[in-house]
Coordinates of C-alpha atoms in Angstrom, one line a residue:
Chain G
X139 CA -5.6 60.4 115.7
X140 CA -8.6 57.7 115.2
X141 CA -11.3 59.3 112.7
X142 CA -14.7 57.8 113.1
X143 CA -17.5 58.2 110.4
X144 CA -20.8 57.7 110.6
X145 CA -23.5 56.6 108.0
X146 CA -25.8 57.9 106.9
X147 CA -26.0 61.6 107.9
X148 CA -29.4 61.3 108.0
X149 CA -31.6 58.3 108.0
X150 CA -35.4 58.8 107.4
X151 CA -37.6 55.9 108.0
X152 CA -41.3 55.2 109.5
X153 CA -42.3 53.6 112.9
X154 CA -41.6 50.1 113.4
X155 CA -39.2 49.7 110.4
X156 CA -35.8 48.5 111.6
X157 CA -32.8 51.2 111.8
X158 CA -28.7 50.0 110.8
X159 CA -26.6 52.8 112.2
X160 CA -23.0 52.9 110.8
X161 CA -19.7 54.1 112.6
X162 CA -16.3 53.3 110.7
X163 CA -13.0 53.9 112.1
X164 CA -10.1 54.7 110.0
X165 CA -7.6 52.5 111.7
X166 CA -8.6 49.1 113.8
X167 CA -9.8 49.3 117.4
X168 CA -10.9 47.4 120.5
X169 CA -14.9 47.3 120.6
X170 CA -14.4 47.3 124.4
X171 CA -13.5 51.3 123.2
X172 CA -16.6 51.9 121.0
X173 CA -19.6 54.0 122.7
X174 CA -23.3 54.9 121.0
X175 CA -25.0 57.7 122.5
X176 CA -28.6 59.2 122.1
X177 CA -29.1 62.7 121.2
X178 CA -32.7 64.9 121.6
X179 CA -32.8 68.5 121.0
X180 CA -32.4 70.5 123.8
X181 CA -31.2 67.6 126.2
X182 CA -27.5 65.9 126.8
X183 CA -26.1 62.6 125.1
X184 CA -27.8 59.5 126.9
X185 CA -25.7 56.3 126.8
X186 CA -27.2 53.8 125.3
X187 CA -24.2 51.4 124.0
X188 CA -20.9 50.6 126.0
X189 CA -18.6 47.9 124.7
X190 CA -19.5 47.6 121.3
X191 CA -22.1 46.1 122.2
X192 CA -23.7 46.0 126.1
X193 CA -26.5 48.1 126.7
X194 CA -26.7 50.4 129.2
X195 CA -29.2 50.1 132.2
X196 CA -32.7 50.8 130.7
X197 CA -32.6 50.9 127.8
X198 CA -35.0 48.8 125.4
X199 CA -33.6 45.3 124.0
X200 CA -35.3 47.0 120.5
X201 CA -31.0 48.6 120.7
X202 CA -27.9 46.2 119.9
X203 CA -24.9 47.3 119.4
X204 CA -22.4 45.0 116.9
X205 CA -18.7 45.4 115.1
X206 CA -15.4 44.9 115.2
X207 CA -12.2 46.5 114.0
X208 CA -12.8 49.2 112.4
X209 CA -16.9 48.4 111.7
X210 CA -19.5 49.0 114.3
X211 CA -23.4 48.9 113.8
X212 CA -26.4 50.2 116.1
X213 CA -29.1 48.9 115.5
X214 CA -32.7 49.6 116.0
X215 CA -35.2 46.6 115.4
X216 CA -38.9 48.4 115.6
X217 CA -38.8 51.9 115.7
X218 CA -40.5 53.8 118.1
X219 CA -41.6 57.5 118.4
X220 CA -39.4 58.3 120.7
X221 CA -36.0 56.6 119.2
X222 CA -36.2 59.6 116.1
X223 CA -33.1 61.7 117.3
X224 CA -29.2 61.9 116.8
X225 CA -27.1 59.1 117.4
X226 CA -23.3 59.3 117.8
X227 CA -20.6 57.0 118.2
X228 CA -17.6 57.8 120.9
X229 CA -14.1 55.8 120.9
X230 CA -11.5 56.2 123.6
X231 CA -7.6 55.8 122.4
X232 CA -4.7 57.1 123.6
X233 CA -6.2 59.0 126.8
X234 CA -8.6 60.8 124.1
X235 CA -12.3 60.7 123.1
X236 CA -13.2 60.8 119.7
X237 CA -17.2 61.0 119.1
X238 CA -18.5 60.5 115.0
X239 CA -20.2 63.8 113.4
X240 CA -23.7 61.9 114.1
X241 CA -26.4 60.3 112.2
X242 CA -29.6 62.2 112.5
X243 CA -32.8 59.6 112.3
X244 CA -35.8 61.2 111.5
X245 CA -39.7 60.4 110.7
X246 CA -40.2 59.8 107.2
Chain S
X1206 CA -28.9 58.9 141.6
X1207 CA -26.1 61.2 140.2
X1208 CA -26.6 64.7 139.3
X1209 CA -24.4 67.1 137.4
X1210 CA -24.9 70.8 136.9
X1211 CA -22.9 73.3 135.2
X1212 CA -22.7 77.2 136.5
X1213 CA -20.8 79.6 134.8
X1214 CA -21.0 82.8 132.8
X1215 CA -23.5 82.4 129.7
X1216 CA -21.7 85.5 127.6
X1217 CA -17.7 85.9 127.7
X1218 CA -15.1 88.4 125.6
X1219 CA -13.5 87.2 122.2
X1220 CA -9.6 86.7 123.8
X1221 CA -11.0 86.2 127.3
X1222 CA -11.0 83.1 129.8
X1223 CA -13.9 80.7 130.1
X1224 CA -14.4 79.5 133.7
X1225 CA -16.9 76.6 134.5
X1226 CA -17.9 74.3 137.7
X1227 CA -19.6 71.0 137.7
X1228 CA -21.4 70.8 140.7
X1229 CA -21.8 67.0 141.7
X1230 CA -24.7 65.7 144.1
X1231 CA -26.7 62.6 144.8
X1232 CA -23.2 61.1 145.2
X1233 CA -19.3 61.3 145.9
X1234 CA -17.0 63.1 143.1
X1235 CA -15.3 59.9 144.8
X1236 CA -17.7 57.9 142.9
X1237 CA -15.9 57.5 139.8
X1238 CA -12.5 58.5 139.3
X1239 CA -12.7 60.4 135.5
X1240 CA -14.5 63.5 135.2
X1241 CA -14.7 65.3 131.5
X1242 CA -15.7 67.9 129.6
X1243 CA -17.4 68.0 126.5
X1244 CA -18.7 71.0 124.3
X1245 CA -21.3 71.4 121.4
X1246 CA -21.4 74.0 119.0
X1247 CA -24.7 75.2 118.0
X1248 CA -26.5 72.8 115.5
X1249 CA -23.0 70.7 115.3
X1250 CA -21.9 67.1 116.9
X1251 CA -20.0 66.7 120.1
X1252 CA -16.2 67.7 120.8
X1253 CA -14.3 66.0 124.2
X1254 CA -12.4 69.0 125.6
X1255 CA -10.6 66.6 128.7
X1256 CA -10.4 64.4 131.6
X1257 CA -9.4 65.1 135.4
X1258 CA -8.8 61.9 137.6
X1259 CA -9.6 62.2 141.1
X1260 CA -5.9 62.1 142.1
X1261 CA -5.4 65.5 139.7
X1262 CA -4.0 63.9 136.3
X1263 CA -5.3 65.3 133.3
X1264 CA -5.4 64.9 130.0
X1265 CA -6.7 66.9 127.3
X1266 CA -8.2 67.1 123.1
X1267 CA -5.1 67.5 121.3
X1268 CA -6.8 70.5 119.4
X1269 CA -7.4 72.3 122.9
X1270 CA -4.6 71.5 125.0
X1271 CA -2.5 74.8 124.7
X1272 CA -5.8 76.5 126.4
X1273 CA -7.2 74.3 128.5
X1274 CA -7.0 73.8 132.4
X1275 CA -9.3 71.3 134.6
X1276 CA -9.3 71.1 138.2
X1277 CA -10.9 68.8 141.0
X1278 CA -12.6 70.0 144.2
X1279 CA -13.0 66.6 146.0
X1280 CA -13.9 68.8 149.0
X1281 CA -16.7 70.4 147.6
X1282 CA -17.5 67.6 145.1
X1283 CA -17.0 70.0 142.7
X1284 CA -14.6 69.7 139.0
X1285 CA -13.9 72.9 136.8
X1286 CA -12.8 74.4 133.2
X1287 CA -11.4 76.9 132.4
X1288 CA -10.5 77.8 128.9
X1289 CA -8.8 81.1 127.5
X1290 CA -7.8 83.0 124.5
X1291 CA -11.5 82.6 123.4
X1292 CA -12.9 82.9 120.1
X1293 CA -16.4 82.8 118.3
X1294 CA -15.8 79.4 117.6
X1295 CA -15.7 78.7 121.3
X1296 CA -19.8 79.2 121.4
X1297 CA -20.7 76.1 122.6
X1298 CA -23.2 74.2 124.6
X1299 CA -20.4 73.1 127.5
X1300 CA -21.4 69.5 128.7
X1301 CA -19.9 68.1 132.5
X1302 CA -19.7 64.3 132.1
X1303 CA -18.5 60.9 134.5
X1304 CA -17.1 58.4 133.1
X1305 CA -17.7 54.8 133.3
X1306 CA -15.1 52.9 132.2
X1307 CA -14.7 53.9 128.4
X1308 CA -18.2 55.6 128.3
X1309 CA -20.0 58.9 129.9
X1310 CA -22.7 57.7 131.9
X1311 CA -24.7 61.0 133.8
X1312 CA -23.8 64.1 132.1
X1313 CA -25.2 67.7 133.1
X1314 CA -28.2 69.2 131.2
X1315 CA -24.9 71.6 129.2
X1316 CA -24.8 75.4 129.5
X1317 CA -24.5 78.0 126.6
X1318 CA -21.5 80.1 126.4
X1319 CA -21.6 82.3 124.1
X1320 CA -18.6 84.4 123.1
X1321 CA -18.9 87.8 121.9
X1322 CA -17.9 91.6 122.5

């Protein structure tokens, strides 16, 4: 089974500064496998990166997605108020989901 | 525009059954063809319980499979879950989800199921 870690667990930065996201996975896979989700409190995971690196519908071009093997960014270029919240990274492999424990970004 | 929504007990028995529906509407079940479920313990990340294709194959978290069972309505665009031989460590905010391609794209709003005597 594919273990995916994510760095930091918790990010702390201002609005406006830019945001790097990491997700490592502990054996090579296809980006085309490799999700990023948004989480708020209280509210469901919101897709925000498919593919590595496609965005999904609506969301801001502030999030790109980037990596390969076993390396994947999100990143976050100007931060806005309402981008501070839980990010996770999801693979598929082997008819199986695996999500990352989750970086929490939050206002410093 | 898709809709999910979970119904199902809130508060279960340690060693009983779990049993959850996804109600589907703005749209076909037909719409995609993977459905899964996904849970979230309190203050913890995200866990993948399983998948149900349209046509009835399954396929579930290694971790869960001895206890897990999903189904498919198509008739009343409707999936289910039902887990048993529950625990404490069951409590979880229980997520519906469709899947697009390799992603989950509309997910419900989750329900808390809480297990305890």
């Amino acid at each position: 089974e594919i273990v995916l870690t994510q760095s930091p667990g918790t990010l702390s930065l201002s609005q406006g500064e830019r945001a790097t996201l990491s997700c490592r996975a502990s054996q090579s896979v296809s980006g085309s496998f490799l999700t990023w989700y948004q989480q708020k409190p209280g509210q469901a995971p919101r897709l925000l990166i498919y593919g590595a690196s496609t965005r999904a519908t609506g969301i801001p071009d502030r999030f790109s997605g980037s990596g390969s093997g076993t390396d994947f960014t999100l990143t976050i270029s100007r931060l806005e108020p309402e981008d501070f919240a839980v990010y996770y990274c999801q693979l598929y492999d082997n008819s199986a989901y695996t999500f990352g424990q989750g970086t929490k970004l939050e206002i410093k | 525009q898709v809709q999910l929504q979970e119904s199902g007990p809130g508060l279960v028995k340690p060693s009983g059954t779990l049993s959850l529906t996804c109600a589907v509407s703005g749209g076909s079940i037909s719409s995609s063809h993977w459905w899964s479920w996904v849970r979230q313990p309190p203050g913890k990340g995200l866990e993948w319980i399983g998948q149900i294709h349209l046509g009835g194959s399954t396929s579930y978290s290694p971790s869960l499979r001895p206890r897990v069972t999903i189904s498919v309505d198509t008739s009343n665009n409707q999936f289910s879950l039902s887990l048993n031989s529950l625990t404490a460590a069951d409590t979880a905010v229980y997520y519906c989800a469709r899947h697009n391609a390799f992603s989950f794209d509309y997910w419900g709003r989750g329900t808390l199921v809480t297990v305890s005597s």
